[in-house]
């Protein structure tokens, strides 16, 4: 389960300094925890490519942001992702909500989002880990720490 | 007197103080003739339209430091939402929109907004409190010091003459070297 308080606590424990986000209905439930007394600085943007470049500026300045977006936003943000990961070579970390993932697994979804999320990440050569109901915020923290230790960009997909 | 972009940037070079200067597109080619500071960052290769976000992130990471972003009108039109984002996150960002009415580095094609979009009005409507517009060199020369100081976000709209037949400029340094140089300068 990825409830707001446990996700925020795990990310803080990892040394994350900022969340840059444009949420969906699942990720959006983290808002209270993010903005509460034990939260993290939250940067709200208007489009997801912008989230990625705000995070890039923070990383250039030595901070450790995490970008939180829906897979639709990942599709929108391709050029920014390409530039930040492959031209600037910054260790971008994305948390991406995959809309309709569970219903897609059951063959009951007409949503094209889960069809394209993983192929898009593969095309952009961004390593990713898919986390579902069996996982917890500790797994999210593990993915983050591993990517940071290897100074590389990575994504975590949250099944929705 | 109408401004050339080179004249506009020469005035900026006089007044940038110890702000970071992030250049984009045609400004990437002109700026190294006017400045070679470790606080200069040529955002090239870039993701077009995304310099305001990059500058905001830098300014949030270093609250004591101003960040000037030199953005083209084409790049600005591509990401007008970034004005609302800047307005929502107070930081010392000075966003200069160099409006030549053209996509200059691709040879000089007109943008959809050429001669029509009032960037000062758009910035105000997005919630930016400090907005300046200069369409002569004299006015920019007189107003630059005040516009580039004090709390951000500030939007500065500069009308400049467009140039046709330009080529995409080359950044003065490789990206990895630029990043290292900027980080070292910011750490001082
Ligand atoms: C997303 C995207 N679309 C189109 C291009 C092609 N392109 C490169 S530079 C440029 C024009 C830039 O215009 P502007 O931002 O006004 O700067 P100027 O060249 O006038 O200095 C365009 C359209 C691109 N690099 N990225």
Short mmCIF file of N, CA, C and O in Angstrom, two decimals, chain A residues 102-110:
data_model
loop_
_atom_site.label_atom_id
_atom_site.label_comp_id
_atom_site.label_asym_id
_atom_site.label_seq_id
_atom_site.Cartn_x
_atom_site.Cartn_y
_atom_site.Cartn_z
N UNK A 102 -4.50 -2.37 -13.06
CA UNK A 102 -5.11 -3.63 -12.58
C UNK A 102 -6.21 -4.12 -13.53
O UNK A 102 -6.25 -5.31 -13.86
N UNK A 103 -7.06 -3.23 -13.99
CA UNK A 103 -8.13 -3.69 -14.88
C UNK A 103 -7.55 -4.15 -16.23
O UNK A 103 -8.07 -5.07 -16.85
N UNK A 104 -6.46 -3.52 -16.62
CA UNK A 104 -5.79 -3.95 -17.85
C UNK A 104 -5.26 -5.38 -17.70
O UNK A 104 -5.41 -6.21 -18.61
N UNK A 105 -4.68 -5.69 -16.51
CA UNK A 105 -4.16 -7.04 -16.26
C UNK A 105 -5.28 -8.07 -16.35
O UNK A 105 -5.06 -9.21 -16.76
N UNK A 106 -6.48 -7.64 -15.95
CA UNK A 106 -7.62 -8.58 -15.98
C UNK A 106 -8.29 -8.62 -17.35
O UNK A 106 -9.30 -9.29 -17.54
N UNK A 107 -7.74 -7.87 -18.29
CA UNK A 107 -8.33 -7.82 -19.63
C UNK A 107 -9.64 -7.06 -19.69
O UNK A 107 -10.44 -7.25 -20.59
N UNK A 108 -9.86 -6.21 -18.68
CA UNK A 108 -11.17 -5.53 -18.61
C UNK A 108 -11.07 -4.03 -18.88
O UNK A 108 -12.00 -3.29 -18.58
N UNK A 109 -9.92 -3.56 -19.37
CA UNK A 109 -9.78 -2.12 -19.53
C UNK A 109 -9.68 -1.73 -21.00
O UNK A 109 -9.00 -2.40 -21.79
N UNK A 110 -10.35 -0.67 -21.36
CA UNK A 110 -10.21 -0.11 -22.71
C UNK A 110 -9.24 1.06 -22.72
O UNK A 110 -9.07 1.73 -23.73
#
